[in-house]
Tab-separated table of C-alpha atoms in Angstrom:
chain	number	residue	atom	x	y	z
A	1	UNK	CA	-0.118	0.119	0.253
A	2	UNK	CA	0.729	3.603	0.021
A	3	UNK	CA	3.480	4.773	2.518
A	4	UNK	CA	4.720	8.233	3.079
A	5	UNK	CA	7.933	8.188	5.339
A	6	UNK	CA	9.656	10.534	7.335
A	7	UNK	CA	11.919	10.734	10.492
A	8	UNK	CA	10.071	11.686	13.919
A	9	UNK	CA	12.290	14.626	15.477
A	10	UNK	CA	14.832	17.147	14.122
A	11	UNK	CA	16.440	19.460	16.576
A	12	UNK	CA	18.627	22.573	15.349
A	13	UNK	CA	20.016	25.437	16.346
A	14	UNK	CA	18.430	29.136	15.465
A	15	UNK	CA	19.866	30.656	12.571
A	16	UNK	CA	21.069	26.756	11.112
A	17	UNK	CA	19.420	25.348	8.432
A	18	UNK	CA	16.948	22.549	8.606
A	19	UNK	CA	16.450	19.460	6.629
A	20	UNK	CA	13.420	17.135	6.422
A	21	UNK	CA	13.376	14.435	4.775
A	22	UNK	CA	10.507	12.335	3.120
A	23	UNK	CA	10.258	9.300	1.077
A	24	UNK	CA	6.952	8.233	-0.908
A	25	UNK	CA	5.687	5.401	-2.977
A	26	UNK	CA	3.005	6.469	-5.304
A	27	UNK	CA	4.877	7.994	-8.495
A	28	UNK	CA	2.029	9.309	-10.136
A	29	UNK	CA	1.485	11.770	-7.655
A	30	UNK	CA	1.181	15.199	-9.607
A	31	UNK	CA	2.052	17.098	-6.579
A	32	UNK	CA	3.737	16.676	-3.389
A	33	UNK	CA	2.986	19.025	-0.419
A	34	UNK	CA	4.393	20.451	2.834
A	35	UNK	CA	2.427	20.826	5.505
A	36	UNK	CA	3.011	22.801	8.891
A	37	UNK	CA	1.169	22.103	12.276
A	38	UNK	CA	1.843	24.475	14.987
A	39	UNK	CA	0.600	23.062	18.527
A	40	UNK	CA	-3.401	22.988	19.031
A	41	UNK	CA	-3.800	23.833	15.259
A	42	UNK	CA	-4.826	22.629	12.564
A	43	UNK	CA	-2.650	21.916	9.205
A	44	UNK	CA	-1.569	24.752	7.156
A	45	UNK	CA	-0.104	24.262	3.435
A	46	UNK	CA	3.539	25.538	3.622
A	47	UNK	CA	4.807	24.985	-0.194
A	48	UNK	CA	4.314	22.379	-2.644
A	49	UNK	CA	5.811	21.171	-5.775
A	50	UNK	CA	5.211	20.143	-9.072
A	51	UNK	CA	5.864	16.254	-9.720
A	52	UNK	CA	8.092	17.485	-13.141
A	53	UNK	CA	10.050	20.026	-11.204
A	54	UNK	CA	13.575	18.970	-9.273
A	55	UNK	CA	13.618	21.954	-7.067
A	56	UNK	CA	11.100	25.221	-5.893
A	57	UNK	CA	12.564	27.596	-3.812
A	58	UNK	CA	10.325	30.533	-1.803
A	59	UNK	CA	11.819	32.681	0.196
A	60	UNK	CA	13.348	30.454	2.862
A	61	UNK	CA	12.172	27.439	2.038
A	62	UNK	CA	13.526	25.091	-0.572
A	63	UNK	CA	11.935	21.818	-2.020
A	64	UNK	CA	14.318	19.511	-3.647
A	65	UNK	CA	12.437	16.230	-5.520
A	66	UNK	CA	14.235	13.153	-6.847
A	67	UNK	CA	11.539	11.451	-8.622
A	68	UNK	CA	13.985	8.636	-9.450
A	69	UNK	CA	14.408	7.578	-5.581
A	70	UNK	CA	10.942	8.966	-4.421
A	71	UNK	CA	12.695	11.388	-2.237
A	72	UNK	CA	11.497	15.039	-1.499
A	73	UNK	CA	12.959	17.221	0.729
A	74	UNK	CA	12.377	20.705	2.767
A	75	UNK	CA	15.097	22.849	3.954
A	76	UNK	CA	14.342	25.742	6.036
A	77	UNK	CA	17.260	28.670	5.655
A	78	UNK	CA	17.799	30.748	8.826
A	79	UNK	CA	15.381	28.587	10.993
A	80	UNK	CA	13.927	30.786	13.611
A	81	UNK	CA	12.016	29.930	17.050
A	82	UNK	CA	8.918	30.224	15.014
A	83	UNK	CA	9.951	27.791	12.974
A	84	UNK	CA	9.221	24.909	15.558
A	85	UNK	CA	6.481	23.028	14.818
A	86	UNK	CA	5.169	19.744	13.403
A	87	UNK	CA	6.377	19.374	9.398
A	88	UNK	CA	4.171	16.858	7.246
A	89	UNK	CA	4.721	15.708	3.767
A	90	UNK	CA	2.038	14.309	1.499
A	91	UNK	CA	1.103	12.877	-1.795
A	92	UNK	CA	-1.700	12.139	-3.875
A	93	UNK	CA	-5.037	12.973	-3.602
A	94	UNK	CA	-6.926	11.854	-1.200
A	95	UNK	CA	-3.660	13.260	0.769
A	96	UNK	CA	-1.397	10.472	2.156
A	97	UNK	CA	0.653	12.082	4.827
A	98	UNK	CA	3.868	10.737	6.512
A	99	UNK	CA	3.736	10.835	10.165
A	100	UNK	CA	5.394	14.004	10.717
A	101	UNK	CA	8.627	15.613	11.494
A	102	UNK	CA	8.768	17.745	14.787
A	103	UNK	CA	11.135	20.501	14.123
A	104	UNK	CA	12.552	21.958	17.720
A	105	UNK	CA	14.434	24.825	17.029
A	106	UNK	CA	17.086	25.364	20.220
A	107	UNK	CA	17.688	29.464	20.669
B	1	UNK	CA	-15.634	33.469	4.619
B	2	UNK	CA	-15.309	31.206	7.914
B	3	UNK	CA	-13.415	28.711	6.015
B	4	UNK	CA	-13.969	25.164	7.697
B	5	UNK	CA	-15.425	24.682	10.911
B	6	UNK	CA	-15.711	21.880	13.229
B	7	UNK	CA	-17.782	21.467	16.259
B	8	UNK	CA	-17.888	20.765	18.867
B	9	UNK	CA	-13.894	21.315	19.850
B	10	UNK	CA	-13.903	19.067	22.603
B	11	UNK	CA	-15.951	15.875	23.671
B	12	UNK	CA	-15.581	13.153	25.913
B	13	UNK	CA	-17.930	10.089	25.178
B	14	UNK	CA	-18.072	7.059	26.983
B	15	UNK	CA	-18.221	3.449	25.423
B	16	UNK	CA	-20.558	2.987	23.283
B	17	UNK	CA	-22.446	6.381	22.822
B	18	UNK	CA	-22.915	7.633	19.807
B	19	UNK	CA	-22.313	11.115	18.228
B	20	UNK	CA	-21.686	13.448	14.970
B	21	UNK	CA	-18.973	15.485	14.649
B	22	UNK	CA	-19.987	18.619	12.394
B	23	UNK	CA	-17.772	19.731	9.860
B	24	UNK	CA	-18.893	22.887	7.332
B	25	UNK	CA	-17.188	24.993	4.848
B	26	UNK	CA	-18.393	27.967	2.999
B	27	UNK	CA	-15.952	28.031	0.158
B	28	UNK	CA	-18.135	26.464	-2.445
B	29	UNK	CA	-15.254	23.071	-2.203
B	30	UNK	CA	-16.537	19.838	-3.677
B	31	UNK	CA	-13.955	17.922	-2.005
B	32	UNK	CA	-13.947	17.204	1.926
B	33	UNK	CA	-12.323	14.579	3.821
B	34	UNK	CA	-11.995	13.601	7.322
B	35	UNK	CA	-8.785	12.465	9.010
B	36	UNK	CA	-7.930	11.407	12.701
B	37	UNK	CA	-4.682	12.357	14.240
B	38	UNK	CA	-2.913	9.930	16.493
B	39	UNK	CA	0.679	10.667	18.263
B	40	UNK	CA	3.044	8.635	16.090
B	41	UNK	CA	0.635	8.334	13.507
B	42	UNK	CA	0.496	11.145	11.372
B	43	UNK	CA	-2.895	11.747	9.889
B	44	UNK	CA	-4.900	8.811	8.675
B	45	UNK	CA	-7.739	9.334	6.466
B	46	UNK	CA	-11.240	8.032	7.421
B	47	UNK	CA	-13.650	8.886	4.796
B	48	UNK	CA	-13.750	11.725	2.125
B	49	UNK	CA	-16.340	12.697	-0.330
B	50	UNK	CA	-15.616	14.175	-4.115
B	51	UNK	CA	-18.849	16.336	-4.417
B	52	UNK	CA	-22.840	16.184	-2.926
B	53	UNK	CA	-23.942	12.694	-2.484
B	54	UNK	CA	-20.782	10.906	-3.210
B	55	UNK	CA	-18.667	9.446	-0.243
B	56	UNK	CA	-15.537	6.572	-0.051
B	57	UNK	CA	-13.425	5.262	2.630
B	58	UNK	CA	-10.024	5.994	3.503
B	59	UNK	CA	-7.624	4.100	5.228
B	60	UNK	CA	-9.076	3.479	8.545
B	61	UNK	CA	-13.016	3.810	7.714
B	62	UNK	CA	-14.203	1.266	10.233
B	63	UNK	CA	-16.534	2.637	13.056
B	64	UNK	CA	-17.336	5.489	11.111
B	65	UNK	CA	-19.980	6.949	8.706
B	66	UNK	CA	-20.219	9.829	6.696
B	67	UNK	CA	-22.971	11.348	4.288
B	68	UNK	CA	-22.715	14.451	2.273
B	69	UNK	CA	-26.150	15.654	1.389
B	70	UNK	CA	-25.525	19.312	0.734
B	71	UNK	CA	-21.985	20.460	-0.643
B	72	UNK	CA	-21.279	22.522	2.321
B	73	UNK	CA	-21.456	19.892	5.175
B	74	UNK	CA	-20.149	16.508	5.729
B	75	UNK	CA	-20.746	15.324	9.121
B	76	UNK	CA	-18.957	12.185	10.797
B	77	UNK	CA	-20.729	9.942	12.739
B	78	UNK	CA	-19.329	7.265	15.553
B	79	UNK	CA	-21.908	4.903	15.558
B	80	UNK	CA	-20.828	3.051	18.736
B	81	UNK	CA	-17.759	4.757	20.625
B	82	UNK	CA	-14.617	2.832	21.534
B	83	UNK	CA	-11.386	4.018	23.232
B	84	UNK	CA	-9.565	3.040	20.076
B	85	UNK	CA	-11.248	6.452	18.817
B	86	UNK	CA	-9.851	8.510	21.297
B	87	UNK	CA	-8.165	11.239	18.780
B	88	UNK	CA	-8.158	14.526	17.367
B	89	UNK	CA	-10.412	14.737	14.319
B	90	UNK	CA	-9.727	16.918	11.336
B	91	UNK	CA	-11.754	17.743	8.454
B	92	UNK	CA	-10.664	19.394	5.054
B	93	UNK	CA	-11.595	20.762	2.079
B	94	UNK	CA	-10.373	21.857	-1.418
B	95	UNK	CA	-11.654	23.175	-4.580
B	96	UNK	CA	-11.526	19.559	-6.520
B	97	UNK	CA	-9.892	16.350	-5.815
B	98	UNK	CA	-7.588	16.656	-8.562
B	99	UNK	CA	-4.541	19.262	-9.279
B	100	UNK	CA	-3.301	21.587	-6.974
B	101	UNK	CA	-6.055	22.379	-4.706
B	102	UNK	CA	-4.709	23.076	-1.628
B	103	UNK	CA	-6.469	21.471	1.285
B	104	UNK	CA	-7.739	23.765	4.195
B	105	UNK	CA	-8.208	22.075	7.510
B	106	UNK	CA	-10.232	22.786	10.057
B	107	UNK	CA	-9.348	23.663	14.021
B	108	UNK	CA	-9.837	20.045	14.963
B	109	UNK	CA	-11.850	17.769	17.587
B	110	UNK	CA	-10.405	16.292	20.321
B	111	UNK	CA	-12.395	13.136	21.078
B	112	UNK	CA	-11.998	11.156	24.312
B	113	UNK	CA	-13.850	7.791	24.586
B	114	UNK	CA	-13.364	6.481	28.374
């Protein structure tokens, strides 16, 4: 069956870059997504990448897609304490989510 | 627009009780879905709907029923609550099931079954 996998925890120092990795299984996914969940809140779409792209940059966020390896990553430059949250990658519709990576930013 | 609204925010049930979690959106979205979020499990799809009158099962549908009589509303029914259904439930909607169709999430309902 479908499976989206990501590491559960990541801890970085403020100002460093964070890289959150994800592997997915459905090669027919047209879009791949990163969602952010802050404590006690629902999920918000952070960014996405179209499957025919290798990279997408949006301010401090960089998404890299390796379709051959079915690997997706989210890089957050100059990580701030406000970036502390759980980050989910997702594929397909209906969305299939990974288990989420809890990013902790140490001041 | 209010976006996606869910009621109640919190609920405690006894085993065997039934209840309905409400979800509504005012964005004229065709696509609506219900997820449950459990620690270490991420979000798992319970049921979804691609339009009024059409529903389908997701990954974990057992113990839940849905209906979609209007575009706006997508209630989730627990027929006989069990402790395993203790979770946070999120409703989401998007313009349609295909394409980018950013999903908008409600604030969640935290359900405890004792």
